[in-house]
Coordinates of C-alpha atoms in Angstrom, one line a residue:
M27 CA 2.6 25.2 0.8
A28 CA 3.2 21.7 2.1
P29 CA 3.1 19.2 -1.1
H30 CA 7.1 19.1 -0.6
L31 CA 6.4 17.2 2.8
L32 CA 4.6 14.4 0.8
H33 CA 6.4 14.1 -2.3
G34 CA 10.0 15.3 -1.6
N35 CA 11.9 18.4 -1.7
S36 CA 15.2 19.7 -2.4
S37 CA 14.8 21.8 1.0
L38 CA 14.7 18.5 2.8
P39 CA 17.5 15.7 2.8
S40 CA 17.2 13.9 -0.2
R41 CA 17.0 10.5 1.5
K42 CA 14.3 11.9 3.9
P43 CA 11.4 12.5 1.4
I44 CA 8.5 12.4 3.9
L45 CA 8.4 13.8 7.5
P46 CA 11.6 15.0 9.3
T47 CA 10.3 13.3 12.6
K48 CA 13.7 13.4 14.2
Q49 CA 13.1 17.0 14.9
H50 CA 10.1 15.7 17.1
Y51 CA 12.9 13.4 19.1
L52 CA 15.4 16.2 19.5
R53 CA 13.0 18.3 21.2
V54 CA 11.3 15.4 23.2
K55 CA 15.1 15.0 24.4
S56 CA 15.5 18.6 25.2
L57 CA 12.6 18.3 27.4
L58 CA 13.1 15.0 29.0
K59 CA 15.0 16.0 32.4
S60 CA 17.4 12.8 32.2
E61 CA 20.4 12.7 34.3
Y62 CA 21.7 9.4 33.0
T63 CA 24.3 9.2 30.0
S64 CA 23.4 5.4 29.4
S65 CA 19.5 5.3 28.5
I66 CA 17.4 5.0 25.8
I67 CA 13.7 5.4 24.7
Y68 CA 11.9 2.3 23.6
M69 CA 8.3 2.1 22.0
K70 CA 6.4 -0.4 20.3
G71 CA 3.9 0.5 17.8
K72 CA 0.4 -0.5 17.6
P73 CA -0.5 -4.1 16.4
E74 CA -3.0 -5.6 14.0
L75 CA -6.4 -6.0 15.1
T76 CA -9.4 -8.3 14.3
R77 CA -12.9 -7.9 14.9
D78 CA -14.0 -10.0 18.0
N79 CA -13.0 -13.6 17.4
T80 CA -12.6 -13.4 13.8
D81 CA -9.9 -13.0 11.2
I82 CA -11.6 -9.8 9.8
E83 CA -9.2 -7.3 10.5
L84 CA -10.0 -3.9 11.7
E85 CA -8.8 -0.5 10.0
F86 CA -5.6 0.3 11.2
R87 CA -4.4 3.3 12.7
Q88 CA -0.9 4.0 14.4
E89 CA -0.7 5.1 18.2
S90 CA 0.0 8.4 18.0
Y91 CA 3.1 8.9 20.2
F92 CA 4.7 6.4 18.0
F93 CA 4.2 8.0 14.8
Y94 CA 5.2 11.4 16.6
L95 CA 8.7 9.7 16.7
T96 CA 8.9 7.5 13.6
G97 CA 6.4 8.7 11.0
V98 CA 5.5 5.0 10.8
E99 CA 2.0 4.3 9.6
E100 CA 2.4 0.7 9.6
P101 CA 1.7 -2.0 12.2
N102 CA 3.9 -4.0 14.3
F103 CA 7.1 -1.8 14.4
Q104 CA 9.3 -0.8 17.2
V105 CA 11.6 2.2 17.7
V106 CA 14.6 2.3 20.0
V107 CA 16.5 5.7 20.6
D108 CA 19.9 6.1 21.7
L109 CA 19.9 9.2 23.9
E110 CA 23.7 9.3 24.1
K111 CA 24.4 9.0 20.2
D112 CA 21.2 10.4 18.9
E113 CA 20.9 7.3 16.6
I114 CA 17.0 6.2 15.9
Y115 CA 16.5 2.5 15.4
L116 CA 13.5 1.3 13.5
I117 CA 12.8 -2.1 14.0
T118 CA 10.8 -4.1 11.5
P119 CA 8.6 -6.9 12.4
D120 CA 9.4 -10.6 11.6
V121 CA 6.7 -11.7 9.3
S122 CA 6.0 -15.3 8.7
V123 CA 5.8 -16.9 5.3
N124 CA 2.0 -17.0 5.8
D125 CA 1.5 -13.3 5.9
V126 CA 3.5 -12.8 3.0
F127 CA 1.4 -15.0 1.2
W128 CA -1.6 -13.1 2.5
K129 CA -0.6 -9.5 2.5
G130 CA 2.9 -9.4 0.7
P131 CA 6.1 -8.5 2.3
I132 CA 6.9 -5.2 4.0
A133 CA 9.3 -3.0 2.6
N134 CA 13.1 -3.7 2.8
K135 CA 15.3 -1.8 4.8
R136 CA 16.7 0.4 2.0
E137 CA 13.2 1.5 1.1
L138 CA 12.4 2.1 5.1
M139 CA 15.7 4.1 5.3
E140 CA 14.4 6.3 2.5
R141 CA 10.7 6.6 3.7
Y142 CA 11.5 7.3 7.2
D143 CA 13.8 10.0 9.2
V144 CA 15.6 7.3 11.1
D145 CA 19.5 6.4 11.4
K146 CA 19.2 2.5 11.1
V147 CA 16.9 -0.5 10.4
I148 CA 17.0 -3.8 11.9
S149 CA 14.9 -6.6 12.1
E150 CA 12.8 -7.9 15.2
S151 CA 15.1 -11.0 15.5
D152 CA 18.2 -8.7 16.2
L153 CA 16.8 -6.5 18.8
P154 CA 18.0 -8.3 21.4
Q155 CA 21.1 -8.0 20.7
L156 CA 21.0 -4.2 19.9
I157 CA 19.7 -3.7 23.6
Q158 CA 23.0 -5.9 24.7
T159 CA 25.2 -3.7 22.7
L160 CA 23.5 -0.5 24.1
A161 CA 23.2 -1.8 27.7
P162 CA 21.3 1.1 29.0
E163 CA 21.1 2.1 32.7
I164 CA 17.7 3.4 32.0
I165 CA 14.8 2.7 29.3
F166 CA 12.4 5.3 29.0
V167 CA 8.8 4.2 28.1
L168 CA 5.3 5.8 28.4
D169 CA 3.3 5.4 31.6
N170 CA 1.0 2.8 30.6
K171 CA 0.9 -1.0 31.4
M172 CA 1.3 -2.1 27.8
H173 CA 4.6 -0.1 27.2
Y174 CA 6.0 -1.4 30.3
M175 CA 5.2 -5.1 30.2
H176 CA 6.8 -4.6 26.5
A177 CA 10.1 -3.0 28.3
L178 CA 10.1 -6.0 30.7
E179 CA 10.1 -8.4 28.0
L180 CA 12.7 -6.4 26.3
I181 CA 14.9 -6.8 29.3
A182 CA 14.2 -10.6 29.7
S183 CA 15.3 -11.3 26.0
S184 CA 18.3 -9.0 26.2
S185 CA 19.8 -10.8 29.5
I186 CA 20.4 -7.0 30.8
R187 CA 20.1 -5.2 34.0
S188 CA 18.1 -2.0 33.2
R189 CA 15.7 0.3 35.1
I190 CA 12.3 1.5 33.3
D191 CA 11.2 4.7 33.8
T192 CA 7.4 5.5 33.0
Q193 CA 7.6 9.0 34.6
L194 CA 9.3 11.2 32.6
L195 CA 8.8 10.6 29.1
L196 CA 5.1 11.2 28.6
P197 CA 5.1 14.9 30.0
A198 CA 8.2 15.6 27.8
M199 CA 6.2 14.1 24.7
D200 CA 3.2 15.7 25.6
E201 CA 4.9 19.3 25.4
A202 CA 6.7 18.5 22.4
R203 CA 3.7 17.6 20.9
L204 CA 1.8 21.0 22.1
I205 CA 3.9 23.2 19.9
K206 CA 3.9 22.1 16.4
F207 CA 6.7 22.6 13.6
S208 CA 5.5 24.7 10.8
W209 CA 5.7 21.2 8.6
E210 CA 3.2 19.9 11.0
I211 CA 1.1 22.9 10.8
D212 CA 1.4 22.5 6.5
I213 CA 0.0 19.0 7.0
I214 CA -3.0 20.2 9.1
R215 CA -3.5 23.0 6.7
Q216 CA -3.7 20.8 4.1
V217 CA -6.3 18.4 5.9
M218 CA -8.3 21.5 7.1
H219 CA -8.6 22.5 3.6
A220 CA -10.1 19.2 2.3
S221 CA -12.4 18.8 5.5
S222 CA -13.4 22.6 4.9
Q223 CA -14.1 21.5 1.1
A224 CA -16.2 18.8 2.3
H225 CA -18.2 20.7 4.8
I226 CA -18.9 23.1 1.7
A227 CA -20.1 20.6 -0.4
L228 CA -22.3 18.9 2.3
M229 CA -24.3 22.3 2.4
Q230 CA -24.5 22.3 -1.6
Q231 CA -25.6 18.8 -1.7
F232 CA -28.0 18.8 1.3
Q233 CA -31.5 17.6 0.5
P234 CA -34.5 17.4 2.8
G235 CA -35.6 13.8 3.4
M236 CA -31.9 12.4 3.9
T237 CA -31.3 10.5 7.0
E238 CA -28.5 11.9 9.3
A239 CA -26.4 8.9 8.3
H240 CA -26.5 9.6 4.8
L241 CA -25.3 13.1 5.5
A242 CA -22.4 11.8 7.0
A243 CA -21.7 9.5 4.3
V244 CA -21.6 12.2 1.9
F245 CA -19.2 14.1 4.1
R246 CA -16.8 11.2 4.0
W247 CA -17.2 10.7 0.5
N248 CA -16.3 14.4 -0.4
C249 CA -13.2 14.0 1.9
A250 CA -12.1 11.3 -0.3
L251 CA -12.7 13.4 -3.4
N252 CA -10.1 15.6 -1.7
Q253 CA -7.8 12.9 -0.9
V254 CA -8.4 12.4 2.7
Y255 CA -9.6 9.0 3.1
R256 CA -9.4 8.7 6.9
Q257 CA -12.0 10.5 9.6
A258 CA -10.2 12.0 12.6
Y259 CA -13.5 10.7 14.3
L260 CA -16.7 9.6 13.7
P261 CA -18.9 12.4 12.4
I262 CA -21.5 13.8 14.3
V263 CA -24.6 14.7 12.2
A264 CA -27.9 15.9 14.2
S265 CA -30.9 17.9 13.5
G266 CA -33.6 19.7 15.6
S267 CA -33.8 18.5 18.9
R268 CA -31.0 16.0 18.9
A269 CA -28.4 18.8 18.0
A270 CA -28.4 19.5 21.3
T271 CA -26.9 15.9 22.1
L272 CA -23.5 16.9 21.9
H273 CA -21.9 13.6 20.6
H274 CA -25.1 12.2 18.8
S275 CA -24.4 9.2 16.4
P276 CA -26.2 9.4 13.3
K277 CA -28.4 6.3 12.4
N278 CA -29.6 5.3 9.1
D279 CA -33.2 5.5 10.3
Q280 CA -33.3 9.0 11.5
H281 CA -34.0 11.5 8.8
I282 CA -33.1 15.3 9.2
I283 CA -36.0 17.1 10.9
N284 CA -37.7 19.0 8.8
D285 CA -39.4 22.2 9.8
P286 CA -39.1 26.0 9.2
H287 CA -37.0 26.1 12.5
S288 CA -34.8 23.1 11.8
L289 CA -31.2 23.2 12.0
V290 CA -28.2 20.5 11.1
L291 CA -25.5 20.4 13.1
V292 CA -22.1 18.9 11.4
D293 CA -19.2 18.1 13.4
A294 CA -16.5 16.3 11.4
G295 CA -13.0 16.4 9.9
G296 CA -10.8 14.3 8.0
E297 CA -7.4 12.9 9.0
K298 CA -4.4 12.4 6.7
L299 CA -0.9 11.1 8.0
C300 CA -2.3 10.7 11.2
Y301 CA -2.7 14.7 11.7
G302 CA -6.4 15.5 12.1
S303 CA -8.9 18.4 11.5
D304 CA -11.9 19.5 13.7
I305 CA -14.8 21.7 12.1
T306 CA -18.5 22.2 13.1
R307 CA -20.8 24.1 11.1
T308 CA -24.7 24.6 11.7
F309 CA -27.2 25.2 8.8
P310 CA -31.1 25.6 8.2
V311 CA -32.6 22.2 6.9
Q312 CA -34.8 24.9 4.5
G313 CA -32.1 26.5 3.4
V314 CA -33.0 29.9 5.1
F315 CA -32.5 30.6 9.1
S316 CA -36.0 31.5 10.5
D317 CA -36.1 34.4 13.0
E318 CA -35.8 32.2 16.1
A319 CA -33.0 30.1 14.6
K320 CA -31.4 33.3 13.3
A321 CA -31.3 34.9 16.8
I322 CA -29.4 31.7 18.2
Y323 CA -27.2 30.9 15.7
S324 CA -26.2 34.7 16.0
I325 CA -25.4 34.7 19.5
V326 CA -22.8 31.3 19.0
L327 CA -21.6 33.3 16.0
K328 CA -20.5 36.4 18.2
M329 CA -19.4 34.4 20.9
Q330 CA -16.6 33.0 18.5
Q331 CA -16.0 36.2 16.8
V332 CA -15.3 37.9 19.8
V333 CA -12.7 35.3 21.4
L334 CA -11.2 35.0 17.5
S335 CA -10.7 39.1 17.8
K336 CA -8.6 38.3 21.0
L337 CA -6.3 35.2 20.2
R338 CA -2.7 36.0 20.1
P339 CA 0.4 34.8 22.1
G340 CA 0.2 35.7 25.8
I341 CA -3.6 35.2 26.1
Y342 CA -5.0 32.9 28.9
W343 CA -7.4 30.1 27.7
Q344 CA -9.8 30.8 31.2
N345 CA -10.2 34.3 30.2
M346 CA -11.3 33.3 26.4
Q347 CA -13.6 30.8 28.3
Q348 CA -15.0 33.6 30.6
L349 CA -15.4 36.0 27.5
A350 CA -17.4 33.5 25.8
T351 CA -19.8 32.8 28.6
E352 CA -20.2 36.5 29.2
V353 CA -21.2 37.3 25.5
L354 CA -23.7 34.3 25.7
C355 CA -25.2 35.4 29.2
K356 CA -25.7 39.2 28.0
E357 CA -27.3 37.9 24.5
L358 CA -29.8 35.5 26.6
V359 CA -30.7 38.4 28.8
R360 CA -31.4 40.4 25.8
L361 CA -33.6 37.7 24.5
G362 CA -35.5 37.4 27.8
I363 CA -34.8 33.8 28.3
L364 CA -32.5 34.9 31.1
V365 CA -33.7 37.2 33.6
G366 CA -31.4 39.2 36.5
D367 CA -28.1 40.9 37.0
I368 CA -25.5 39.8 34.6
N369 CA -23.0 39.5 37.5
V370 CA -25.2 37.5 39.5
L371 CA -26.2 35.0 36.7
M372 CA -22.5 34.6 35.6
E373 CA -21.7 33.9 39.6
Q374 CA -24.2 31.5 39.4
S375 CA -22.9 29.7 36.4
V376 CA -26.6 30.0 34.8
P377 CA -25.6 30.2 31.3
C378 CA -24.1 26.6 31.9
A379 CA -27.4 25.4 31.3
F380 CA -27.2 26.4 27.8
Y381 CA -23.2 26.0 27.2
F382 CA -22.2 22.8 29.2
H383 CA -18.3 22.1 27.3
G384 CA -15.0 23.8 27.2
L385 CA -14.6 26.6 24.6
G386 CA -12.0 24.1 22.4
H387 CA -8.9 22.0 22.7
A388 CA -5.6 21.5 21.1
L389 CA -5.6 19.4 17.7
G390 CA -3.0 17.5 16.3
L391 CA -2.2 13.9 16.2
D392 CA -5.3 13.4 18.2
V393 CA -8.2 15.4 17.7
H394 CA -8.7 16.1 21.3
D395 CA -4.9 16.4 21.4
V396 CA -2.4 17.1 24.6
G397 CA -2.5 20.2 26.6
G398 CA -4.9 19.4 29.4
K399 CA -7.9 17.5 29.9
E400 CA -11.1 18.8 28.2
T401 CA -12.9 19.3 31.3
S402 CA -12.6 18.7 34.8
K403 CA -13.9 15.3 36.4
D404 CA -15.5 17.1 39.2
D405 CA -17.0 19.9 37.3
P406 CA -18.2 18.7 33.4
T407 CA -18.4 22.9 32.7
E408 CA -14.9 23.5 34.1
S409 CA -12.3 23.8 31.2
Q410 CA -9.0 22.1 32.1
F411 CA -7.4 22.8 29.0
L412 CA -4.2 24.9 29.1
L413 CA -4.9 25.3 32.7
D414 CA -2.6 28.3 34.3
R415 CA -0.5 28.8 30.8
P416 CA -0.6 31.3 28.2
L417 CA -1.2 30.5 24.5
E418 CA 1.9 30.2 22.5
K419 CA 3.0 30.5 18.8
N420 CA 2.5 27.4 16.8
M421 CA -0.5 25.9 19.3
V422 CA -2.9 24.6 17.0
I423 CA -6.4 25.0 18.9
T424 CA -10.2 24.9 18.3
I425 CA -12.6 27.5 19.1
E426 CA -16.1 26.1 19.1
P427 CA -18.6 27.9 21.6
G428 CA -22.3 26.5 21.6
L429 CA -25.7 26.9 22.6
Y430 CA -27.9 24.2 23.2
F431 CA -31.7 23.7 24.3
N432 CA -30.8 20.0 26.0
D433 CA -34.0 19.1 27.7
Y434 CA -31.9 17.2 30.4
M435 CA -29.5 20.0 31.3
L436 CA -32.6 22.6 31.1
D437 CA -34.9 20.1 33.6
I438 CA -32.2 20.2 35.9
W439 CA -31.3 24.1 36.2
T440 CA -34.9 25.2 35.6
Q441 CA -36.4 23.0 38.5
C442 CA -33.5 23.6 41.0
P443 CA -34.7 25.3 44.2
G444 CA -33.3 29.0 43.9
Y445 CA -32.8 29.0 40.2
Q446 CA -36.3 29.2 38.7
C447 CA -36.3 32.8 39.0
F448 CA -33.1 33.1 36.3
F449 CA -35.4 31.5 33.5
N450 CA -38.2 33.2 31.6
M451 CA -39.8 29.9 30.7
E452 CA -42.4 31.3 28.3
I453 CA -39.7 32.7 26.1
L454 CA -37.5 29.7 26.6
D455 CA -39.9 27.5 25.1
Q456 CA -40.2 29.7 22.0
Y457 CA -36.5 28.8 21.5
R458 CA -36.3 25.1 22.7
H459 CA -37.2 23.9 19.4
I460 CA -33.9 24.9 17.8
G461 CA -32.1 22.4 19.3
G462 CA -28.5 23.4 19.4
V463 CA -25.9 25.3 17.3
R464 CA -22.4 24.9 17.5
I465 CA -19.8 26.8 15.4
E466 CA -16.1 25.5 15.3
D467 CA -13.0 26.6 13.7
T468 CA -9.3 25.4 14.1
V469 CA -6.8 28.0 14.2
V470 CA -3.3 28.4 14.8
I471 CA -1.4 30.8 17.2
T472 CA 1.0 33.1 15.2
E473 CA 3.7 35.5 16.1
D474 CA 1.1 38.5 16.6
G475 CA -2.3 36.9 16.6
H476 CA -3.8 33.7 14.8
E477 CA -4.4 32.2 11.4
N478 CA -7.7 30.5 10.5
L479 CA -7.3 27.2 9.0
T480 CA -11.0 26.8 8.4
I481 CA -12.6 28.3 5.4
V482 CA -16.3 27.0 5.6
P483 CA -18.5 29.9 5.0
K484 CA -20.3 30.8 8.6
E485 CA -22.1 34.1 8.3
I486 CA -25.7 33.5 7.7
D487 CA -25.9 35.3 4.7
E488 CA -23.1 33.2 3.4
I489 CA -24.5 30.0 4.5
E490 CA -28.0 30.7 2.9
A491 CA -26.2 31.7 -0.6
L492 CA -24.1 28.3 -0.7
M493 CA -27.2 26.3 -0.1
M494 CA -29.2 28.0 -2.8
K495 CA -26.9 27.4 -5.1

């Protein structure tokens, strides 16, 4: 559905063949509670960076808010938006002769006008004159020191008297970014498809004896085969007991733990046009789930399926978090790992011994996108995502329940006075070697439900059949 966004289509203005990002600005303006007629938005894009004290360039990735307003993936650009006339000025960097010699010239103004959804393109040297001409009463910038200092420099170089507002732009942009346009969803759908294919290939190409880092490289390679050349985040690949560590970093010397119960957890997703993806799958090292691994995996799958069956506009995220935890609690009691009344166990938050992260998060230009903090600073088990706000159409979110036998977390809970009675340690130890299971899909909320953008198999028989191939 989305190739026209990448290659041009008659449904879009002929000179704007890439991304209609001016729609973003107009939404931000509608949310910006400004009483001033003479005002601008000013933002400076991310510069090129080098490694430590060398001239070795780091891979460039544009700052998300700047990309949201401009669609520009290149370094050192700036943008000025005249809120009175709704005109967007893209500011090109002044490039030295030496930079041209090594890196080549940047695109000319005509090419940039055709490439980006802006009204005018000017050079960096002409920026002070532009600001003098606009003479804004207020300059809206993001709420951080870097953007504030850039705005101060801009005022000084332009010899104008303007006030800098750092409070209104960020919440307006966050609100705008939370609800996606259809073309944004199309891009996310594309990158989700490519990342899904990489996860499928990973299960098919997996061989016992690989290192976790090798498996991460295989994922990256298969993303590239599907024309997705960036990662939304560093891939998480963990096996055996290491799968109970949420952000385990794969290392070259860590071989996949190979025993009949061992599972591999892969949390990875590619990125395209700065829009990310997020998928987690857990599969058996030997191609077949052991009875114990199957029991634990089935609990997590049930947690996710119950939540997915309820997703639609108007649903509150806290209720979904509670629902997933209730399913976990009941299933752990059924297995005999937890002991006691379900209500008491829930009131005492005992299931958090096995499930200590939020149910999911928004996804977009950042893999943990706007919409609330993933967890509370005071209580890491308390989700702050979409606090006191229902789901809405065109929100893109992840659903990622998990169940982990993390020795450090279990020691805290099982050794805490008054809590030992809730755990059957003999049965718990029968499952401890499973490590951890997480199943994560990315979905978009629709008019009356949701669309699951993830196409990687997750039923036990599907995974086993896929690995048999």
